[in-house]
CSV table of C-alpha atoms in Angstrom, one decimal:
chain,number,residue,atom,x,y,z
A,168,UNK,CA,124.8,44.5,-7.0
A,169,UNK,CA,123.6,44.6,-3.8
A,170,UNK,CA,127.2,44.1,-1.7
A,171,UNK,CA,127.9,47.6,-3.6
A,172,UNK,CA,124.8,49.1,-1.9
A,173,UNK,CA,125.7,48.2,1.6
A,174,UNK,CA,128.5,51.0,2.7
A,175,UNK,CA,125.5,53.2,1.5
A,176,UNK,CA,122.3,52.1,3.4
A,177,UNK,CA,125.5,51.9,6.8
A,178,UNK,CA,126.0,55.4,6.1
A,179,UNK,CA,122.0,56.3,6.2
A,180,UNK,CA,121.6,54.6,9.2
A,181,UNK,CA,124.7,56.2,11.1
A,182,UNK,CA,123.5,60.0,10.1
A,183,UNK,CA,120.3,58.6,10.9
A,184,UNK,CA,121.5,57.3,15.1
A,185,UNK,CA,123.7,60.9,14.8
A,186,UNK,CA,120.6,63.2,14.4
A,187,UNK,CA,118.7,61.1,16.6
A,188,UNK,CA,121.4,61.8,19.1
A,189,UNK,CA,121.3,65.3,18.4
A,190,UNK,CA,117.6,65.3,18.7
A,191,UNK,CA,118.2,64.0,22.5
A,192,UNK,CA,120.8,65.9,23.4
A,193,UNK,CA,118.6,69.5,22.5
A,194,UNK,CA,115.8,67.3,24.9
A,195,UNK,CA,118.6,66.9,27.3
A,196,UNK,CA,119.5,70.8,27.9
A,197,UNK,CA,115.8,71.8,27.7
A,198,UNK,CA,115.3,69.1,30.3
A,199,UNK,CA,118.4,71.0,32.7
A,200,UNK,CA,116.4,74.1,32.3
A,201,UNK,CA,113.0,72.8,33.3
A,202,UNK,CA,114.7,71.6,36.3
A,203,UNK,CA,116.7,75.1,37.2
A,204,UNK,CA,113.5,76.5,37.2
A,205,UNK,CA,111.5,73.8,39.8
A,206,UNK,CA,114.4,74.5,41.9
A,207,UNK,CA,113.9,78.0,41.6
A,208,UNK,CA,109.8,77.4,42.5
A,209,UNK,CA,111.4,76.6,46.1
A,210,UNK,CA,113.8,78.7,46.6
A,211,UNK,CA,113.5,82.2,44.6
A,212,UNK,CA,116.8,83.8,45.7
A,213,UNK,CA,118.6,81.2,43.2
A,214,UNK,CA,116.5,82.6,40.3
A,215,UNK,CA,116.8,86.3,38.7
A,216,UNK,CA,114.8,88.4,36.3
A,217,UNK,CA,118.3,88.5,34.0
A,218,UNK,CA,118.5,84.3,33.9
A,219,UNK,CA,114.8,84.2,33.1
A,220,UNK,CA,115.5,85.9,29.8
A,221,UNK,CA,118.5,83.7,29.3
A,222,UNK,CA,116.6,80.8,29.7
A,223,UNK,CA,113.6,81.7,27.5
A,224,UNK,CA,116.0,82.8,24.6
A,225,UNK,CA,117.5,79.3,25.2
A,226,UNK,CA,114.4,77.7,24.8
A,227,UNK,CA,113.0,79.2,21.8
A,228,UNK,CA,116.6,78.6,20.3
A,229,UNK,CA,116.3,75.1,21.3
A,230,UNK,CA,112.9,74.3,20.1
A,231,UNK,CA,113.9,75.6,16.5
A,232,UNK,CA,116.8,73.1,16.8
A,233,UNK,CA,114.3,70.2,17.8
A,234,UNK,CA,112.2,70.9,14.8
A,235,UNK,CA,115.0,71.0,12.3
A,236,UNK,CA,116.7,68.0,13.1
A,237,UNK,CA,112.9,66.1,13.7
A,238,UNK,CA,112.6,67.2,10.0
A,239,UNK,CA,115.7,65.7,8.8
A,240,UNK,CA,114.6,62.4,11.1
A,241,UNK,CA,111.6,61.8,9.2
A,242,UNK,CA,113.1,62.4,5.9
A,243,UNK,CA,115.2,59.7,6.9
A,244,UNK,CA,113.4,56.9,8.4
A,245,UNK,CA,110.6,54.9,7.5
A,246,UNK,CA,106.8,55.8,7.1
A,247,UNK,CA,106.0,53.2,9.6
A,248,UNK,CA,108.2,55.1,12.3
A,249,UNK,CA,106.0,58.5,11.9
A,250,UNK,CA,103.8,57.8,13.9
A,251,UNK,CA,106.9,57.0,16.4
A,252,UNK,CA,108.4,59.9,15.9
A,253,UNK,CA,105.8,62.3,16.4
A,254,UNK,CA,105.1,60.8,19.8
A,255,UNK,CA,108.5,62.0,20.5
A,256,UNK,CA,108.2,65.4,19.1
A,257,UNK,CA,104.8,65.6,21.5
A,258,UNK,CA,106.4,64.8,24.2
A,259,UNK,CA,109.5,67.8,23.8
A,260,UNK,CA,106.8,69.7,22.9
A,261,UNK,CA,105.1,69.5,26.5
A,262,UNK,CA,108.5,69.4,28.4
A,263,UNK,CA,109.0,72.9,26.4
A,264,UNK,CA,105.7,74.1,27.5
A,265,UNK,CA,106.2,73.4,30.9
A,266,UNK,CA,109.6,75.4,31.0
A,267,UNK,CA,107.9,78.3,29.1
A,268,UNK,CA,105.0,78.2,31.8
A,269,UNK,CA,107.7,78.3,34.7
A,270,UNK,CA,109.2,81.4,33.1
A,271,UNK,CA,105.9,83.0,33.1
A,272,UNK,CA,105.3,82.3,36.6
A,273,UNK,CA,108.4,83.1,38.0
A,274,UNK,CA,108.8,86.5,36.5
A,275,UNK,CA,105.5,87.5,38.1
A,276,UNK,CA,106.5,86.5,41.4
A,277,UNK,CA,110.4,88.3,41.1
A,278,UNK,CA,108.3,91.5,39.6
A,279,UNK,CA,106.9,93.0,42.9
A,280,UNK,CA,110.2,92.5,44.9
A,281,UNK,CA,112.4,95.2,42.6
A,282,UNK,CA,112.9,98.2,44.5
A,283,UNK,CA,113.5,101.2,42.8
A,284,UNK,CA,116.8,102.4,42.5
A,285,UNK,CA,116.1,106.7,43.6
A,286,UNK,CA,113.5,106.6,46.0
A,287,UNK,CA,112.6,109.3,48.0
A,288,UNK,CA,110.5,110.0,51.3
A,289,UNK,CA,107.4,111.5,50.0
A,290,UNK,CA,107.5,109.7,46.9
A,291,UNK,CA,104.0,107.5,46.7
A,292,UNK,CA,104.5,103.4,46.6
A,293,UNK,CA,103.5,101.8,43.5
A,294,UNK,CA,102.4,98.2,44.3
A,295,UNK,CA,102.6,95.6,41.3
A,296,UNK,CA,100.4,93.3,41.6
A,297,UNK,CA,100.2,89.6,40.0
A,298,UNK,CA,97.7,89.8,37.2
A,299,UNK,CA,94.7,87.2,37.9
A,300,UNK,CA,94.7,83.7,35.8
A,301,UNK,CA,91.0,83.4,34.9
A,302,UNK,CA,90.7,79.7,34.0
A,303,UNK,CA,90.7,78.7,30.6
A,304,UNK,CA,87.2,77.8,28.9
A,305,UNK,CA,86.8,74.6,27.1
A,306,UNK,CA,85.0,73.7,23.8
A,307,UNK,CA,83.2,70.5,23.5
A,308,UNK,CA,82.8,70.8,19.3
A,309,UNK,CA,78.9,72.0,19.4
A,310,UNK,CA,78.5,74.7,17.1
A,311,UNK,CA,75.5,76.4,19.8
A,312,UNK,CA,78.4,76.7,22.0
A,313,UNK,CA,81.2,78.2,20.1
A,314,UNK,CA,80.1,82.1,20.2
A,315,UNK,CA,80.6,82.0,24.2
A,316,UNK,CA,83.5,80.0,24.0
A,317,UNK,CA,85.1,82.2,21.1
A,318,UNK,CA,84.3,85.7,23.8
A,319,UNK,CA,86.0,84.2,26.8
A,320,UNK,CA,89.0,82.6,25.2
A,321,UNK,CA,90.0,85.7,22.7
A,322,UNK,CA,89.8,87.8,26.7
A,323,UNK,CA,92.0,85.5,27.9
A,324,UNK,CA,94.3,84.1,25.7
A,325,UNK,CA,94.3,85.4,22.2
A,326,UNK,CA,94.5,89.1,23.7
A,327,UNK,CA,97.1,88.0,26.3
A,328,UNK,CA,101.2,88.9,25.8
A,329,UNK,CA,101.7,85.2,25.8
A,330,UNK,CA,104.0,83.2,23.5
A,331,UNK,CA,102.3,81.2,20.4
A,332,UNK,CA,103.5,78.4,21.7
A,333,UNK,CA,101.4,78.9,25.2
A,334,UNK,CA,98.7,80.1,23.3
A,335,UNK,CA,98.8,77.0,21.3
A,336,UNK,CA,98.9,74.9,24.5
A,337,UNK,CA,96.1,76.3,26.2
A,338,UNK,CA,94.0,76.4,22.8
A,339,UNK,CA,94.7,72.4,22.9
A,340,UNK,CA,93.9,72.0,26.5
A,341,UNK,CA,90.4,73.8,25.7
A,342,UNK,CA,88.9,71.9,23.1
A,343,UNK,CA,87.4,68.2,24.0
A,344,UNK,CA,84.8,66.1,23.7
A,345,UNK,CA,84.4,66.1,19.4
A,346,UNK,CA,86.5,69.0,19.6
A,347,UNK,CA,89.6,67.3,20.6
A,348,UNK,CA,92.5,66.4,18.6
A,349,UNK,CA,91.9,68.9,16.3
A,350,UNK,CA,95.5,70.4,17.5
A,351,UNK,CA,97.9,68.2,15.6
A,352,UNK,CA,101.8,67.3,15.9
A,353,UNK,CA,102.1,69.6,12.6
A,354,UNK,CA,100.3,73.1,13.6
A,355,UNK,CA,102.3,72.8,17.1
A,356,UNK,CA,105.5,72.3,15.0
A,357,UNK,CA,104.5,75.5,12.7
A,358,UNK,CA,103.9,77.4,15.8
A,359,UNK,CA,101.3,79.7,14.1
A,360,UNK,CA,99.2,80.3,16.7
A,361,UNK,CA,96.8,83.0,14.9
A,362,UNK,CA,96.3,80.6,11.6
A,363,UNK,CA,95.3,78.0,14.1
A,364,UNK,CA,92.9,80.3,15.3
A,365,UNK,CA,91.2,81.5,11.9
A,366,UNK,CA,91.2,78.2,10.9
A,367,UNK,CA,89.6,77.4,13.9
A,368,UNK,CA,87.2,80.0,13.4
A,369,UNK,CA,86.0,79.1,9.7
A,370,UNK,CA,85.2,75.5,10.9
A,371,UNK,CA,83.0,76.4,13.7
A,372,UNK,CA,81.9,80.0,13.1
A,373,UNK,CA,79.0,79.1,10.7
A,374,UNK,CA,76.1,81.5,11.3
A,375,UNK,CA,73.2,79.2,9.4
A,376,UNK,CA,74.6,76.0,10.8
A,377,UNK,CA,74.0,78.1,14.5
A,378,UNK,CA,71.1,79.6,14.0
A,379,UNK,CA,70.0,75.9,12.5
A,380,UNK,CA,71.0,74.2,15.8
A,381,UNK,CA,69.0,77.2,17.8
A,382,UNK,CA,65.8,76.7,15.8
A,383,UNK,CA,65.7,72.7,16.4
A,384,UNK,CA,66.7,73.3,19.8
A,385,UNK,CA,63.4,74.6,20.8
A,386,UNK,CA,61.1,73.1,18.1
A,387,UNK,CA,62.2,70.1,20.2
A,388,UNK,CA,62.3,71.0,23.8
A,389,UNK,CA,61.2,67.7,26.0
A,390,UNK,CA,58.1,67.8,27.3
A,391,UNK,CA,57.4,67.6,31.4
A,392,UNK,CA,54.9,64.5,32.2
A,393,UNK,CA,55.0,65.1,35.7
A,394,UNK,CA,55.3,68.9,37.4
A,395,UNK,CA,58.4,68.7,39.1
A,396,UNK,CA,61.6,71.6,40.0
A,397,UNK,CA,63.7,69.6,37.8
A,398,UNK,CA,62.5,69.3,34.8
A,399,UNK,CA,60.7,72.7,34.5
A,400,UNK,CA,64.0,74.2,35.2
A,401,UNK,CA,66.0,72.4,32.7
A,402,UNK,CA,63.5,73.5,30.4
A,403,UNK,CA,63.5,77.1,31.2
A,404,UNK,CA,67.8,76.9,30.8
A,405,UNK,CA,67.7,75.2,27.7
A,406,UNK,CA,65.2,78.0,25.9
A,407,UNK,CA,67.2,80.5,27.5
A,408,UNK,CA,70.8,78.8,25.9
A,409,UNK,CA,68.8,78.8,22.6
A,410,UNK,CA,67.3,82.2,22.8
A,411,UNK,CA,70.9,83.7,24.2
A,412,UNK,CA,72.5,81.9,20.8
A,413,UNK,CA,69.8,83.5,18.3
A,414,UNK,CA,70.2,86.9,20.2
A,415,UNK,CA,74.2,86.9,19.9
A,416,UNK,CA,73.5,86.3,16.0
A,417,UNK,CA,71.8,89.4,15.7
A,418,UNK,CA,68.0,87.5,15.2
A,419,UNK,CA,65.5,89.1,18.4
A,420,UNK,CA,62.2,87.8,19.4
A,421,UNK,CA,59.2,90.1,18.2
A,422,UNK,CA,55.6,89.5,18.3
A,423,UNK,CA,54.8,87.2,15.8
A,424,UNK,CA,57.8,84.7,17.2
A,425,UNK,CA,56.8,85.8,20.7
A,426,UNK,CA,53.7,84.2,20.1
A,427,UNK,CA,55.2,81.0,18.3
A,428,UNK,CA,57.8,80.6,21.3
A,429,UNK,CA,54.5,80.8,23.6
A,430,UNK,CA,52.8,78.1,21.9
A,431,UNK,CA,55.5,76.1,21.4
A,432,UNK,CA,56.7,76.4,25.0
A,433,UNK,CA,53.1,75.6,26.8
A,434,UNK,CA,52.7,72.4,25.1
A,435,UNK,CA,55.6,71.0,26.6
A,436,UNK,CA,53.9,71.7,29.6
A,437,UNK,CA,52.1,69.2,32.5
A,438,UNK,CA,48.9,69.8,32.8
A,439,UNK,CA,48.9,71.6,35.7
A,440,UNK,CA,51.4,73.9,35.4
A,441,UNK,CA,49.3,75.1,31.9
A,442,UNK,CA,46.1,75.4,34.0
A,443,UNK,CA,48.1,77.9,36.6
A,444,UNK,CA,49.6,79.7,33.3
A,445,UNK,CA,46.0,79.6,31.5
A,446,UNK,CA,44.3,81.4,35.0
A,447,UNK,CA,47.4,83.7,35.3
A,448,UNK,CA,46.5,84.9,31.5
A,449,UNK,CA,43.6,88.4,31.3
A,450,UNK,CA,41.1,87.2,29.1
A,451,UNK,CA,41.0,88.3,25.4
A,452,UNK,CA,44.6,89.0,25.7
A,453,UNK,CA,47.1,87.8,23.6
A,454,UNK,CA,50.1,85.5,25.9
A,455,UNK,CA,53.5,87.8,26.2
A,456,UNK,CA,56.4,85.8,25.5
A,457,UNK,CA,58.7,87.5,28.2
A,458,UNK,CA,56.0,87.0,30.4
A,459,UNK,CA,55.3,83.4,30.2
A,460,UNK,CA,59.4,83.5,31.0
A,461,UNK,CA,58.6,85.3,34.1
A,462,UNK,CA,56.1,82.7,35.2
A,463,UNK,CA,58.0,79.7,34.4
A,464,UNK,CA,60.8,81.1,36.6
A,465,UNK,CA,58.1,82.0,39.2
A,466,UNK,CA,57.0,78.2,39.6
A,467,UNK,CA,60.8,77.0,39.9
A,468,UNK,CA,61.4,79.1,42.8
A,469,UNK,CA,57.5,78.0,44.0
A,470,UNK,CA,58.6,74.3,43.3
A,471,UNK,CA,62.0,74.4,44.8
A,472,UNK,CA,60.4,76.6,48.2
A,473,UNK,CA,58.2,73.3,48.5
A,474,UNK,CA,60.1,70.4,47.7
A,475,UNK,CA,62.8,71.9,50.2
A,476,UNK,CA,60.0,72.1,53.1
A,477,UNK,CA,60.1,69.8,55.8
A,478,UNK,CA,57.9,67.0,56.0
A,479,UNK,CA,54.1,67.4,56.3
A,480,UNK,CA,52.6,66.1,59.8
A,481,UNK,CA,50.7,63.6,58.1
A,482,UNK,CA,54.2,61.9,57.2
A,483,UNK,CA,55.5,62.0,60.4
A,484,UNK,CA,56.4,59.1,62.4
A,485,UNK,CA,53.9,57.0,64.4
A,486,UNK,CA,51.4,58.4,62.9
A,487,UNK,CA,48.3,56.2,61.0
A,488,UNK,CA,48.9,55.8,57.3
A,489,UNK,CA,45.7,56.9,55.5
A,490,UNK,CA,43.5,54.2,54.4
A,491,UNK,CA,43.8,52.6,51.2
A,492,UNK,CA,40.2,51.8,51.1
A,493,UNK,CA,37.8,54.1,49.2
A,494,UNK,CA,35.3,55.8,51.3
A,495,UNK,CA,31.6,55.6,49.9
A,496,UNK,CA,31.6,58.8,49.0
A,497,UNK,CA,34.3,58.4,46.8
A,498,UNK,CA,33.1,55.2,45.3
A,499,UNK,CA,30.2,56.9,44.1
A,500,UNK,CA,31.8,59.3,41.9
A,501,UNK,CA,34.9,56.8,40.8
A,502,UNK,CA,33.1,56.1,37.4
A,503,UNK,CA,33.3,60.2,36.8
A,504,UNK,CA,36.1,61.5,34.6
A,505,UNK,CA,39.3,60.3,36.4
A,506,UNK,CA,40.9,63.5,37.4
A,507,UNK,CA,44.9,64.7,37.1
A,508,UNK,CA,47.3,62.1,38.2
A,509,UNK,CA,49.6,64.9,39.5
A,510,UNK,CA,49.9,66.9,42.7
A,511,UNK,CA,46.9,67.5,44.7
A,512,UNK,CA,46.3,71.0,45.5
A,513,UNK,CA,45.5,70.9,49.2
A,514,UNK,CA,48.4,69.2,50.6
A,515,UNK,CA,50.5,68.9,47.6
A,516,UNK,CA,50.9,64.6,47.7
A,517,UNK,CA,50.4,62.5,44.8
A,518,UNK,CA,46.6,61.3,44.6
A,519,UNK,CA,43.9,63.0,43.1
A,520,UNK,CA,41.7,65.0,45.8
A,521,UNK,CA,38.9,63.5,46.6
A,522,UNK,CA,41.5,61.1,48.6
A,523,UNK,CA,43.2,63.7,50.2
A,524,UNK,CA,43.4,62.5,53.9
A,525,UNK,CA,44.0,66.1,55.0
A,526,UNK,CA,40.6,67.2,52.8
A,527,UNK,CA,38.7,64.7,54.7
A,528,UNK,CA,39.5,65.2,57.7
A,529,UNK,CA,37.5,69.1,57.3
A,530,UNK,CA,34.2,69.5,57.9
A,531,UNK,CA,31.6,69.4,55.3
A,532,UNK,CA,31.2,73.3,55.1
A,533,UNK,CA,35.2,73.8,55.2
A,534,UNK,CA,35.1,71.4,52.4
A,535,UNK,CA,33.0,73.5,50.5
A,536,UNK,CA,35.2,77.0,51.3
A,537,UNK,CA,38.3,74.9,50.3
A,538,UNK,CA,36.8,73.9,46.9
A,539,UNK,CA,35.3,77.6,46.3
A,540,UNK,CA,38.9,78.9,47.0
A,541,UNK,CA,40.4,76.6,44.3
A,542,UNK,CA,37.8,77.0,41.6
A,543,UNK,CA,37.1,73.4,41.3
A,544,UNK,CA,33.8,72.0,40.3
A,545,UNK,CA,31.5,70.9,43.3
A,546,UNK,CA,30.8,67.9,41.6
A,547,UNK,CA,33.5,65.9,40.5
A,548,UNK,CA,36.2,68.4,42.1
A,549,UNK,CA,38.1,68.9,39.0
A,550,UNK,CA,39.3,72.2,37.7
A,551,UNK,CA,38.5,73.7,34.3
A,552,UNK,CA,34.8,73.8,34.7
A,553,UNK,CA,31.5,74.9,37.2
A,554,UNK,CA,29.1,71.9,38.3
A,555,UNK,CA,26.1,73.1,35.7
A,556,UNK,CA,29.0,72.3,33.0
A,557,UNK,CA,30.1,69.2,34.8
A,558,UNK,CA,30.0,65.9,32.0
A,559,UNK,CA,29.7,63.3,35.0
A,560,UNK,CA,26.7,61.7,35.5
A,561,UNK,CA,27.5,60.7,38.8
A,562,UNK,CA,25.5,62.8,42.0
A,563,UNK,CA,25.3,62.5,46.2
A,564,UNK,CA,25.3,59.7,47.3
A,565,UNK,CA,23.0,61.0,50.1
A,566,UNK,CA,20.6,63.4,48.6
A,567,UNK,CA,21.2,63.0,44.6
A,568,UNK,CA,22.1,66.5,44.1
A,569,UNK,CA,24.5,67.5,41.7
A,570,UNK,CA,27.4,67.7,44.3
A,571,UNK,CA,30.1,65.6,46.1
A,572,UNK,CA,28.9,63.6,48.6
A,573,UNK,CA,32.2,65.0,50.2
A,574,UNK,CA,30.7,68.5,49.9
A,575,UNK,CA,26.9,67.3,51.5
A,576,UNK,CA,25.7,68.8,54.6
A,577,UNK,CA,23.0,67.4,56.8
A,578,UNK,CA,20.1,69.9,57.4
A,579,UNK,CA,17.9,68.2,59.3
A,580,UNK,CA,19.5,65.4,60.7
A,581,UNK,CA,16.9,62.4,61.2
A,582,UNK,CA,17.0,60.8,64.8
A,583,UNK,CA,18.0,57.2,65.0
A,584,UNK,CA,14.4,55.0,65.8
A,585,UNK,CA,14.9,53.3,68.9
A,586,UNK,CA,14.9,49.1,67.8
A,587,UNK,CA,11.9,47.6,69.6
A,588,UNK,CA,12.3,43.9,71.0
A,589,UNK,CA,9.1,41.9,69.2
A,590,UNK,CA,7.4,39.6,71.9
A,591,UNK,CA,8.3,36.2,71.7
A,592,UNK,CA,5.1,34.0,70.4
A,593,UNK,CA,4.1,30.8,71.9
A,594,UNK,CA,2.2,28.1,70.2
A,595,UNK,CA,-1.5,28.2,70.9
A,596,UNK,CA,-1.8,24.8,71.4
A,597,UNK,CA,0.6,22.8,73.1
A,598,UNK,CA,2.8,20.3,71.2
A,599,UNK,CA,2.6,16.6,72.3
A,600,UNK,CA,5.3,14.0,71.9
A,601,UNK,CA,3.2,12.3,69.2
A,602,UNK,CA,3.1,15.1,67.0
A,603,UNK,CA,6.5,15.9,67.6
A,604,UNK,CA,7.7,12.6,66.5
A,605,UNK,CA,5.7,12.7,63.3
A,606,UNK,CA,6.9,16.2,62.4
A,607,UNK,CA,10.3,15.1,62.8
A,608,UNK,CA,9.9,12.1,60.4
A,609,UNK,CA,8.1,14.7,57.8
């Protein structure tokens, strides 16, 4: 029985190698084509307006050729060669492209060098122009970022005069990250560009699933340990992204989430940038949303202005590091509430300020303008709080008053008493060498 099924599994295999050498020979002409058109790249006086047409009628012909027979191919051979198979058809499918995209090109480069055939003198010159190729946006498969991407590609592809089959190719190109892949071997051998795209659109185009992703977006916004231009500004961009996203869905901020936003937004917030936003707020007034906004971006610019500066003298250079050694002045208030950790507000450095170098080096009374000029407390030098509210039960060092001893000043300086020499004593008797003896064995 099975010597009778031989001549028939010979004759699959031979139509089989025929359409596959069918199949190569439509690669083959698209192939000379591609090639006519490189050549004509260099050289445009080989090329015409008249062949371009040729050429693309050509290659749509061929390509529905190249689908048919790759139909008849996998009819034919094994499931385990599909995979095989559609490799191939990828790979016509890109050489196909890339002749299509030549077409395009050429044609707006022949356009501009017709001249018109009746022409007269005072007739006005109409210059065509090449129309500009915005670049192509791209699609990482995040749902927050599908309304943008969806605007810019349906300006400048979907609304284009472009075949399917670029439209296709550039909607493949786009989408990456999670996104890519989606375009398979079977919607580029449909050719259906516009049910690509509404499929496309149902998957991502989910307006609870965005407006989700917006809301948990900014209930969980990293907070910034430290007060730094970085991180305050990748925290104003990311509730601007979010807020952008719920705006494009049709959802504004009024009061009610104004204020949410507002308290959601300053507890991610050092500590110091929240006591500049707390003094910046009138008091009894309820915080403005768009306001606080205004503010953050203020301190980025304020941030970025300082970090950009050049270097401060006292980190020049040659000149003396400051001590590391506490002064006594500042021993004596170290057991007070430890103050913030972040920058100090006289020169900006990391240390709390009490060990400023550049504080002091003032005078006492300069001290005192600098700290009245800051609103800190005179006696601990923290912010948030005057010196009758002060918790520390730490005073001067020098007088016991409920200031700094950075901050004391000397009113009636006390002079120095000059060290008087005592005379020195002799013994009123004189000592013999008897006694001394004995004393010395005692």
């Amino acid at each position: 029985m099975g010597l009778d099924h031989t001549p028939e599994k010979k004759d699959e295999e031979t139509d089989l190698k025929l359409r596959i050498h069918q199949r190569g020979q439509i690669k083959r002409r698209v192939t000379l084509i591609n090639r006519s058109l490189m050549e004509a790249e260099d050289d445009a006086t080989k090329m015409s307006l008249t062949l371009l047409k040729v050429f693309q009628k050509k290659l749509d012909v061929h390509y529905q050729e190249y689908t048919a027979v790759h139909r008849e191919i996998l009819e034919a051979c094994p499931a385990s060669k599909f995979e095989e198979q559609d490799e191939m058809l990828m790979a016509f499918d890109s050489l196909h492209i890339e002749a299509l995209e030549r077409i395009e090109l050429l044609s707006a480069k022949l356009t501009p060098t017709l001249a018109p055939i009746h022409s007269t003198v005072n007739a006005p010159v109409i210059v065509q122009q090449q129309p500009l190729r915005a670049p192509i946006p791209s699609f990482d498969g995040k749902v927050e970022n599908w309304p943008k991407f969806r605007t810019m590609f349906e300006d400048i592809v979907v609304r284009s005069n472009e075949s399917d089959a670029m439209k296709l190719h550039h909607l493949d190109k786009a989408l990456i990250g999670d996104a890519s892949g989606w375009i398979t071997a079977k919607i580029i051998q449909d050719n259906n560009f516009h049910q690509t795209w509404k499929q496309l659109k149902d998957q991502f185009e989910n307006p609870r699933v965005i407006v989700d992703t917006h809301l948990a977006g900014l209930l969980e916004l990293k907070p910034i340990p430290k007060r730094n231009h970085k991180d305050l500004m990748e925290l104003v961009k990311t509730i601007h992204r979010h807020i952008g996203g719920l705006e494009y869905q049709g959802i504004q901020v009024d009061a009610m989430s104004g204020l949410l936003l507002t308290k959601i937004i300053t507890a991610r917030l050092d500590d110091q940038t929240l006591q500049l936003w707390e003094r910046a707020q009138e008091h009894g007034q309820l915080p403005d949303f768009n306001e606080t906004m205004k503010f953050l971006q203020s301190e980025c610019q304020v941030l970025e202005r300082f970090q950009n500066r050049p270097q401060a003298a006292t980190g020049k250079e040659g000149s003396p590091k400051p001590s590391t050694s506490k002064l006594p002045s500042q021993r004596s208030h170290a057991a007070s509430p430890a103050p913030s950790l972040h920058s100090c507000f006289i020169c900006g450095e990391s240390h709390r300020h009490f060990e400023c170098p550049v504080f002091n080096k003032l005078e006492p009374a300069r001290r005192s303008e600098k700290v009245k000029e800051l609103k800190l407390c005179f006696n601990c030098l923290r912010s948030g709080h005057r010196s009758r509210e002060c918790q520390s039960n730490k005073t001067c060092s020098k007088c016991h008053r409920k200031h700094h001893t950075l901050l004391h000043e000397d009113t009636n300086p006390v002079p120095a008493k000059p060290t008087i020499p005592m005379p020195r004593q002799t013994p009123p008797y004189p000592i013999t060498d008897r006694f001394s003896r004995r004393l010395r064995c005692l």
